[in-house]
Coordinates of C-alpha atoms in Angstrom, one line a residue:
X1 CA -40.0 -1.2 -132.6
X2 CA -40.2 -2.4 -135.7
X3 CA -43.6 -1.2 -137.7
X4 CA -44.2 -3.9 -140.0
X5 CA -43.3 -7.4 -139.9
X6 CA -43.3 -10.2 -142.6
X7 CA -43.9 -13.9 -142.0
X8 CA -44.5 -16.8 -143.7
X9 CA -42.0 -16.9 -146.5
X10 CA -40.2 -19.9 -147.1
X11 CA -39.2 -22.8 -150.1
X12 CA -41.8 -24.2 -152.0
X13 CA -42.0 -26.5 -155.2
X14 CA -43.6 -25.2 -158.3
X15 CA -47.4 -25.2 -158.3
X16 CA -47.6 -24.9 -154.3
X17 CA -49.3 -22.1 -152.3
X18 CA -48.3 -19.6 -150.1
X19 CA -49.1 -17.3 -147.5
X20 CA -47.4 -14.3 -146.3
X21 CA -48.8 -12.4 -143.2
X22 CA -47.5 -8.2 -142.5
X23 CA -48.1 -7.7 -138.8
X24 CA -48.6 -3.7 -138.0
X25 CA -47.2 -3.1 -134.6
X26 CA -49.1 -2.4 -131.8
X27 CA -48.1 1.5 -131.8
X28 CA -48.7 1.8 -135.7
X29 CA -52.2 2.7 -136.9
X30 CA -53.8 0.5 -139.0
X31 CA -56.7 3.0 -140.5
X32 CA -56.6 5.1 -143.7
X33 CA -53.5 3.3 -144.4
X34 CA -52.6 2.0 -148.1
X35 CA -50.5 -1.5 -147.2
X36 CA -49.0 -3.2 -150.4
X37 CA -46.6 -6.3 -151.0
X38 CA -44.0 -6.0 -153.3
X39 CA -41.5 -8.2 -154.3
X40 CA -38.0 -8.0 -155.2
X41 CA -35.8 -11.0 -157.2
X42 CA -32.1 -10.4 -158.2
X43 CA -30.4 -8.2 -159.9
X44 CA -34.5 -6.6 -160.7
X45 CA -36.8 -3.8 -159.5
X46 CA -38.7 -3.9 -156.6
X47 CA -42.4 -4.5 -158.2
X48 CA -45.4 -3.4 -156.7
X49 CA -47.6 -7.0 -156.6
X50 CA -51.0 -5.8 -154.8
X51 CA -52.2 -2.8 -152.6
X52 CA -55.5 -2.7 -149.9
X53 CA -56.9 0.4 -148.4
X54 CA -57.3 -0.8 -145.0
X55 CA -60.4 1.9 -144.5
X56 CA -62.8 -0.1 -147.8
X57 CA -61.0 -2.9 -148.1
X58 CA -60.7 -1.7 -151.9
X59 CA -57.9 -3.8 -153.5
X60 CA -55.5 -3.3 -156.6
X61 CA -53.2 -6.0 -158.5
X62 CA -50.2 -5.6 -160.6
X63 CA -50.6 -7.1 -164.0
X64 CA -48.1 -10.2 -163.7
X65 CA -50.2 -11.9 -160.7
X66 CA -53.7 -11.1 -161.4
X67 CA -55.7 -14.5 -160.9
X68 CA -53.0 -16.1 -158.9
X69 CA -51.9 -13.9 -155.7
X70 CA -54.9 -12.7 -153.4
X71 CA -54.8 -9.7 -150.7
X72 CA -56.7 -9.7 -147.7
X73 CA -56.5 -7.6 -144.3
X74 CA -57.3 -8.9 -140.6
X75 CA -58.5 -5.3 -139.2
X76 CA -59.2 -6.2 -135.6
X77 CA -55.4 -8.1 -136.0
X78 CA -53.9 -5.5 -138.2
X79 CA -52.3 -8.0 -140.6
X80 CA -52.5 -8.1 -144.3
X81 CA -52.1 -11.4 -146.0
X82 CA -50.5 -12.3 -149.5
X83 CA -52.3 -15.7 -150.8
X84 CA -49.9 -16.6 -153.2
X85 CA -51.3 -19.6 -155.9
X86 CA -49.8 -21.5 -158.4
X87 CA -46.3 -20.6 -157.5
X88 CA -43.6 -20.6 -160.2
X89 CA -40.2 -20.2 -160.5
X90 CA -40.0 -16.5 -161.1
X91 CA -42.2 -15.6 -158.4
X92 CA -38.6 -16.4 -156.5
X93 CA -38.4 -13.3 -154.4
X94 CA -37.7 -11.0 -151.3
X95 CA -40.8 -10.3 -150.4
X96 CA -41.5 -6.6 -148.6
X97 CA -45.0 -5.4 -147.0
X98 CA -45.0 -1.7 -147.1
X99 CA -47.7 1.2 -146.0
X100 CA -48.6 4.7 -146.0
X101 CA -51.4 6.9 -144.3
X102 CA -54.2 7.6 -146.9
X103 CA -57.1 9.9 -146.5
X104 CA -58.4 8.7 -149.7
X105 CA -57.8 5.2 -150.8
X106 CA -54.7 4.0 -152.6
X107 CA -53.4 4.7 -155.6
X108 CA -54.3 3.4 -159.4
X109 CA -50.5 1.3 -159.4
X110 CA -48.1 0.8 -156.9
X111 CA -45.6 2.9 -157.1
X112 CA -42.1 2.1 -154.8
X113 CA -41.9 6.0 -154.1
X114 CA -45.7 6.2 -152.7
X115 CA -44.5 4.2 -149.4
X116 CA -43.5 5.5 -146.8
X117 CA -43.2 2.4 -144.3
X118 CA -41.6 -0.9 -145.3
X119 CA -40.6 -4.3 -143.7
X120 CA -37.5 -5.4 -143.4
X121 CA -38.6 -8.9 -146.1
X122 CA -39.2 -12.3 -146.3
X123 CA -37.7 -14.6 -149.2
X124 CA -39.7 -16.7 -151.5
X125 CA -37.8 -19.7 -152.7
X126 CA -40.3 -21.6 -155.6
X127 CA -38.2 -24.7 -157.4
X128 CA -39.2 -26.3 -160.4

């Protein structure tokens, strides 16, 4: 059974909205975790985008989306949502939900290496 699943990805013009939905499983806790999205485009790094403790609800943003993508969590559903705004060209991505157990929040960054749980990805097509 897969652990994490992605949804909502798809092709969008330039300036649209997204949202992207990571569905824990029904066997995979969903307290004291750390979930994050990441994205990854061609031929680039995978880049840690935004990070929740599911325990506070505390969040964290990387730099390059601040003001335009917004994290959330459904507890009771044991989702996590990515509200992507604004959408441009280089957001154009596989996008990967990815979590870890954590006694005591998340990290400061969102380091690749911290998680040990991923989804298998969703692509984000943005034209322009």
């Amino acid at each position: 059974q897969v652990a994490l699943m992605e949804s909502g990805g798809g092709s969008v013009q330039a300036g649209g909205s997204l949202r992207l939905s990571c569905a824990a499983s029904s066997g995979y806790g969903f307290s004291r975790r750390c979930m994050a999205w990441f994205r990854q485009a061609p031929g680039k790094e995978r880049e840690g985008v935004a990070s929740i403790y599911t325990s506070s609800g505390s969040t964290y943003y990387g730099d390059s989306v601040k003001g335009r993508f917004t994290i959330s969590q459904d507890y009771a559903k044991k989702t996590i949502d990515l509200q992507i705004n604004s959408l441009r060209p280089e957001d154009t991505a596989m996008y990967y939900c990815a979590a870890r157990q954590a006694v005591y929040g998340c990290p400061s960054g969102i380091s690749r290496t911290y998680f040990s749980t991923w989804g298998q990805g969703i692509q984000v097509t943005v034209s322009s």
